[in-house]
mmCIF file of N, CA and C in Angstrom:
data_model
loop_
_atom_site.group_PDB
_atom_site.id
_atom_site.type_symbol
_atom_site.label_atom_id
_atom_site.label_comp_id
_atom_site.label_asym_id
_atom_site.label_seq_id
_atom_site.Cartn_x
_atom_site.Cartn_y
_atom_site.Cartn_z
ATOM 1 N N MET D 1009 0.400 -1.147 0.213
ATOM 2 C CA MET D 1009 0.037 0.168 0.348
ATOM 3 C C MET D 1009 1.366 1.409 -0.101
ATOM 4 N N ASN D 1010 2.100 1.482 0.596
ATOM 5 C CA ASN D 1010 2.457 2.602 1.081
ATOM 6 C C ASN D 1010 2.632 2.935 -0.652
ATOM 7 N N SER D 1011 4.089 2.102 -1.201
ATOM 8 C CA SER D 1011 3.866 2.069 -3.098
ATOM 9 C C SER D 1011 2.698 3.284 -3.745
ATOM 10 N N PHE D 1012 1.594 2.249 -3.711
ATOM 11 C CA PHE D 1012 0.973 3.414 -3.832
ATOM 12 C C PHE D 1012 0.590 4.765 -3.831
ATOM 13 N N PHE D 1013 0.977 5.560 -2.041
ATOM 14 C CA PHE D 1013 0.820 6.771 -1.490
ATOM 15 C C PHE D 1013 1.509 7.448 -2.174
ATOM 16 N N ASP D 1014 3.327 6.351 -2.781
ATOM 17 C CA ASP D 1014 4.694 7.525 -2.774
ATOM 18 C C ASP D 1014 4.668 7.598 -4.416
ATOM 19 N N LYS D 1015 3.994 7.007 -5.159
ATOM 20 C CA LYS D 1015 3.261 7.532 -6.468
ATOM 21 C C LYS D 1015 2.008 8.471 -6.478
ATOM 22 N N VAL D 1016 1.064 8.431 -5.954
ATOM 23 C CA VAL D 1016 -0.264 9.690 -5.756
ATOM 24 C C VAL D 1016 0.677 11.223 -5.803
ATOM 25 N N LYS D 1017 1.983 10.233 -4.343
ATOM 26 C CA LYS D 1017 3.193 11.614 -4.085
ATOM 27 C C LYS D 1017 3.662 12.444 -4.976
ATOM 28 N N ASP D 1018 3.713 11.659 -5.419
ATOM 29 C CA ASP D 1018 5.364 12.487 -6.705
ATOM 30 C C ASP D 1018 3.841 12.897 -8.045
ATOM 31 N N LEU D 1019 2.864 12.274 -7.536
ATOM 32 C CA LEU D 1019 2.796 12.700 -9.032
ATOM 33 C C LEU D 1019 1.423 13.706 -8.606
ATOM 34 N N VAL D 1020 1.928 14.202 -7.395
ATOM 35 C CA VAL D 1020 0.763 15.526 -7.135
ATOM 36 C C VAL D 1020 2.021 16.928 -6.948
ATOM 37 N N HIS D 1021 3.899 16.666 -6.817
ATOM 38 C CA HIS D 1021 4.398 17.142 -6.950
ATOM 39 C C HIS D 1021 4.436 17.305 -8.000
ATOM 40 N N LYS D 1022 5.093 16.569 -8.932
ATOM 41 C CA LYS D 1022 4.364 16.373 -10.431
ATOM 42 C C LYS D 1022 3.510 17.665 -11.387
ATOM 43 N N HIS D 1023 3.232 17.496 -10.701
ATOM 44 C CA HIS D 1023 1.523 18.548 -11.228
ATOM 45 C C HIS D 1023 0.972 19.455 -10.161
ATOM 46 N N ASP D 1024 2.336 19.999 -9.699
ATOM 47 C CA ASP D 1024 1.714 20.811 -8.262
ATOM 48 C C ASP D 1024 0.204 21.681 -8.907
ATOM 49 N N ASP D 1025 0.592 22.950 -9.582
ATOM 50 C CA ASP D 1025 -0.224 23.107 -10.311
ATOM 51 C C ASP D 1025 -1.379 22.805 -10.948
ATOM 52 N N LYS D 1026 -1.707 21.847 -10.868
ATOM 53 C CA LYS D 1026 -3.580 20.959 -11.974
ATOM 54 C C LYS D 1026 -3.783 20.804 -9.902
ATOM 55 N N VAL D 1027 -3.416 20.332 -9.926
ATOM 56 C CA VAL D 1027 -3.423 20.046 -8.142
ATOM 57 C C VAL D 1027 -4.156 21.255 -7.473
ATOM 58 N N ASP D 1028 -3.176 22.839 -7.168
ATOM 59 C CA ASP D 1028 -3.850 24.076 -7.103
ATOM 60 C C ASP D 1028 -5.228 24.275 -7.718
ATOM 61 N N GLN D 1029 -5.183 24.460 -9.193
ATOM 62 C CA GLN D 1029 -6.220 23.888 -9.606
ATOM 63 C C GLN D 1029 -8.008 23.301 -9.248
ATOM 64 N N GLY D 1030 -7.053 22.765 -9.003
ATOM 65 C CA GLY D 1030 -8.449 21.324 -8.585
ATOM 66 C C GLY D 1030 -8.904 22.016 -7.309
ATOM 67 N N LEU D 1031 -8.245 22.589 -5.939
ATOM 68 C CA LEU D 1031 -7.911 22.908 -4.955
ATOM 69 C C LEU D 1031 -8.636 24.082 -4.928
ATOM 70 N N GLU D 1032 -8.152 25.229 -5.876
ATOM 71 C CA GLU D 1032 -9.769 25.843 -5.643
ATOM 72 C C GLU D 1032 -11.004 25.926 -7.170
ATOM 73 N N LYS D 1033 -11.334 25.215 -7.898
ATOM 74 C CA LYS D 1033 -12.057 24.810 -7.891
ATOM 75 C C LYS D 1033 -13.491 24.646 -7.349
ATOM 76 N N GLY D 1034 -12.878 23.476 -6.823
ATOM 77 C CA GLY D 1034 -13.606 22.629 -5.124
ATOM 78 C C GLY D 1034 -14.273 23.818 -3.752
ATOM 79 N N GLY D 1035 -12.887 24.382 -3.775
ATOM 80 C CA GLY D 1035 -13.397 25.181 -2.853
ATOM 81 C C GLY D 1035 -14.210 26.301 -3.361
ATOM 82 N N GLU D 1036 -14.094 27.388 -4.691
ATOM 83 C CA GLU D 1036 -15.681 27.672 -5.639
ATOM 84 C C GLU D 1036 -16.812 27.317 -5.252
ATOM 85 N N ALA D 1037 -16.635 25.736 -5.605
ATOM 86 C CA ALA D 1037 -18.315 25.055 -5.428
ATOM 87 C C ALA D 1037 -18.823 24.858 -4.718
ATOM 88 N N ALA D 1038 -16.918 24.863 -3.251
ATOM 89 C CA ALA D 1038 -17.834 24.351 -1.538
ATOM 90 C C ALA D 1038 -18.413 26.176 -1.340
ATOM 91 N N ASP D 1039 -17.840 27.946 -2.281
ATOM 92 C CA ASP D 1039 -18.669 28.789 -1.740
ATOM 93 C C ASP D 1039 -19.898 28.195 -1.819
ATOM 94 N N LYS D 1040 -20.033 28.538 -4.097
ATOM 95 C CA LYS D 1040 -21.590 28.635 -4.234
ATOM 96 C C LYS D 1040 -22.348 27.842 -3.410
ATOM 97 N N LYS D 1041 -22.220 26.391 -3.036
ATOM 98 C CA LYS D 1041 -23.209 25.644 -2.152
ATOM 99 C C LYS D 1041 -24.005 25.881 -1.168
ATOM 100 N N THR D 1042 -22.570 27.054 -0.338
ATOM 101 C CA THR D 1042 -23.395 27.046 1.533
ATOM 102 C C THR D 1042 -22.585 28.431 0.544
ATOM 103 N N GLY D 1043 -23.637 29.123 -0.254
ATOM 104 C CA GLY D 1043 -24.605 30.721 -0.459
ATOM 105 C C GLY D 1043 -22.869 31.891 0.059
ATOM 106 N N GLY D 1044 -22.353 31.672 -0.145
ATOM 107 C CA GLY D 1044 -21.282 32.469 1.113
ATOM 108 C C GLY D 1044 -20.703 32.421 2.219
ATOM 109 N N LYS D 1045 -21.626 32.041 3.083
ATOM 110 C CA LYS D 1045 -21.227 31.743 4.459
ATOM 111 C C LYS D 1045 -20.443 31.077 4.660
ATOM 112 N N TYR D 1046 -19.590 30.487 4.103
ATOM 113 C CA TYR D 1046 -18.694 29.949 5.530
ATOM 114 C C TYR D 1046 -17.245 30.174 3.538
ATOM 115 N N THR D 1047 -17.347 30.817 3.459
ATOM 116 C CA THR D 1047 -16.073 31.953 2.541
ATOM 117 C C THR D 1047 -14.463 32.321 2.962
ATOM 118 N N GLU D 1048 -14.594 31.966 4.274
ATOM 119 C CA GLU D 1048 -13.575 32.378 4.837
ATOM 120 C C GLU D 1048 -12.631 31.210 5.557
ATOM 121 N N GLN D 1049 -13.497 30.742 5.990
ATOM 122 C CA GLN D 1049 -13.058 29.066 6.408
ATOM 123 C C GLN D 1049 -12.521 28.391 4.595
ATOM 124 N N ILE D 1050 -13.731 27.938 3.694
ATOM 125 C CA ILE D 1050 -12.960 27.502 2.379
ATOM 126 C C ILE D 1050 -12.151 28.270 1.753
ATOM 127 N N ASP D 1051 -11.961 28.814 2.018
ATOM 128 C CA ASP D 1051 -10.152 29.932 1.563
ATOM 129 C C ASP D 1051 -8.815 29.638 2.376
ATOM 130 N N LYS D 1052 -8.798 29.706 3.323
ATOM 131 C CA LYS D 1052 -8.500 28.930 4.337
ATOM 132 C C LYS D 1052 -8.173 27.756 4.329
ATOM 133 N N GLY D 1053 -9.061 26.323 3.979
ATOM 134 C CA GLY D 1053 -8.589 25.327 3.295
ATOM 135 C C GLY D 1053 -7.996 25.025 2.183
ATOM 136 N N VAL D 1054 -8.395 25.907 1.763
ATOM 137 C CA VAL D 1054 -7.812 25.974 0.548
ATOM 138 C C VAL D 1054 -6.454 26.285 0.174
ATOM 139 N N ASP D 1055 -6.335 27.305 0.756
ATOM 140 C CA ASP D 1055 -4.510 27.864 0.879
ATOM 141 C C ASP D 1055 -3.535 26.633 1.389
ATOM 142 N N THR D 1056 -4.759 26.394 2.399
ATOM 143 C CA THR D 1056 -3.920 25.058 3.700
ATOM 144 C C THR D 1056 -3.153 24.306 2.695
ATOM 145 N N ALA D 1057 -4.472 23.796 2.135
ATOM 146 C CA ALA D 1057 -3.700 22.692 1.319
ATOM 147 C C ALA D 1057 -3.586 22.631 -0.320
ATOM 148 N N LYS D 1058 -3.481 23.266 -0.928
ATOM 149 C CA LYS D 1058 -1.560 24.623 -1.622
ATOM 150 C C LYS D 1058 -0.927 23.783 -1.283
ATOM 151 N N GLN D 1059 -0.606 24.717 0.142
ATOM 152 C CA GLN D 1059 0.631 24.398 0.509
ATOM 153 C C GLN D 1059 1.230 23.554 0.830
ATOM 154 N N ARG D 1060 0.482 22.734 1.022
ATOM 155 C CA ARG D 1060 1.419 20.626 1.548
ATOM 156 C C ARG D 1060 0.760 20.091 0.249
ATOM 157 N N THR D 1061 0.698 20.453 -0.853
ATOM 158 C CA THR D 1061 1.160 19.403 -1.787
ATOM 159 C C THR D 1061 2.452 19.887 -2.074
ATOM 160 N N GLY D 1062 2.701 19.313 -3.727
ATOM 161 C CA GLY D 1062 4.044 19.267 -4.578
ATOM 162 C C GLY D 1062 4.998 20.695 -3.440
ATOM 163 N N GLU D 1063 5.006 21.812 -4.298
ATOM 164 C CA GLU D 1063 6.607 22.882 -3.487
ATOM 165 C C GLU D 1063 5.807 23.980 -2.733
ATOM 166 N N GLY D 1064 4.662 24.041 -2.520
ATOM 167 C CA GLY D 1064 3.123 25.211 -1.600
ATOM 168 C C GLY D 1064 2.848 25.499 -3.416
ATOM 169 N N ASP D 1065 1.974 26.505 -2.862
ATOM 170 C CA ASP D 1065 1.374 26.915 -4.154
ATOM 171 C C ASP D 1065 2.723 27.604 -4.966
ATOM 172 N N THR D 1066 1.293 28.004 -6.411
ATOM 173 C CA THR D 1066 2.111 27.972 -6.824
ATOM 174 C C THR D 1066 1.712 29.468 -8.147
ATOM 175 N N ARG D 1067 1.141 30.370 -7.190
ATOM 176 C CA ARG D 1067 0.649 30.930 -8.086
ATOM 177 C C ARG D 1067 0.671 31.898 -6.268
ATOM 178 N N PRO D 1068 0.300 33.071 -6.812
ATOM 179 C CA PRO D 1068 0.402 33.838 -5.383
ATOM 180 C C PRO D 1068 -0.815 34.481 -5.459
#
């Protein structure tokens, strides 16, 4: 099972920009579903997730 997770981590590191885009889209969808009620919390979660993937956020 470790080799599976190692492969996933490697893919995430290689495609950090795509992962960041996916996280942004997911955050936007969650924000829309909640009617903007939790925008701040969602943004914080997305930013934290982006920092933990690859080399960190690839966008300012």
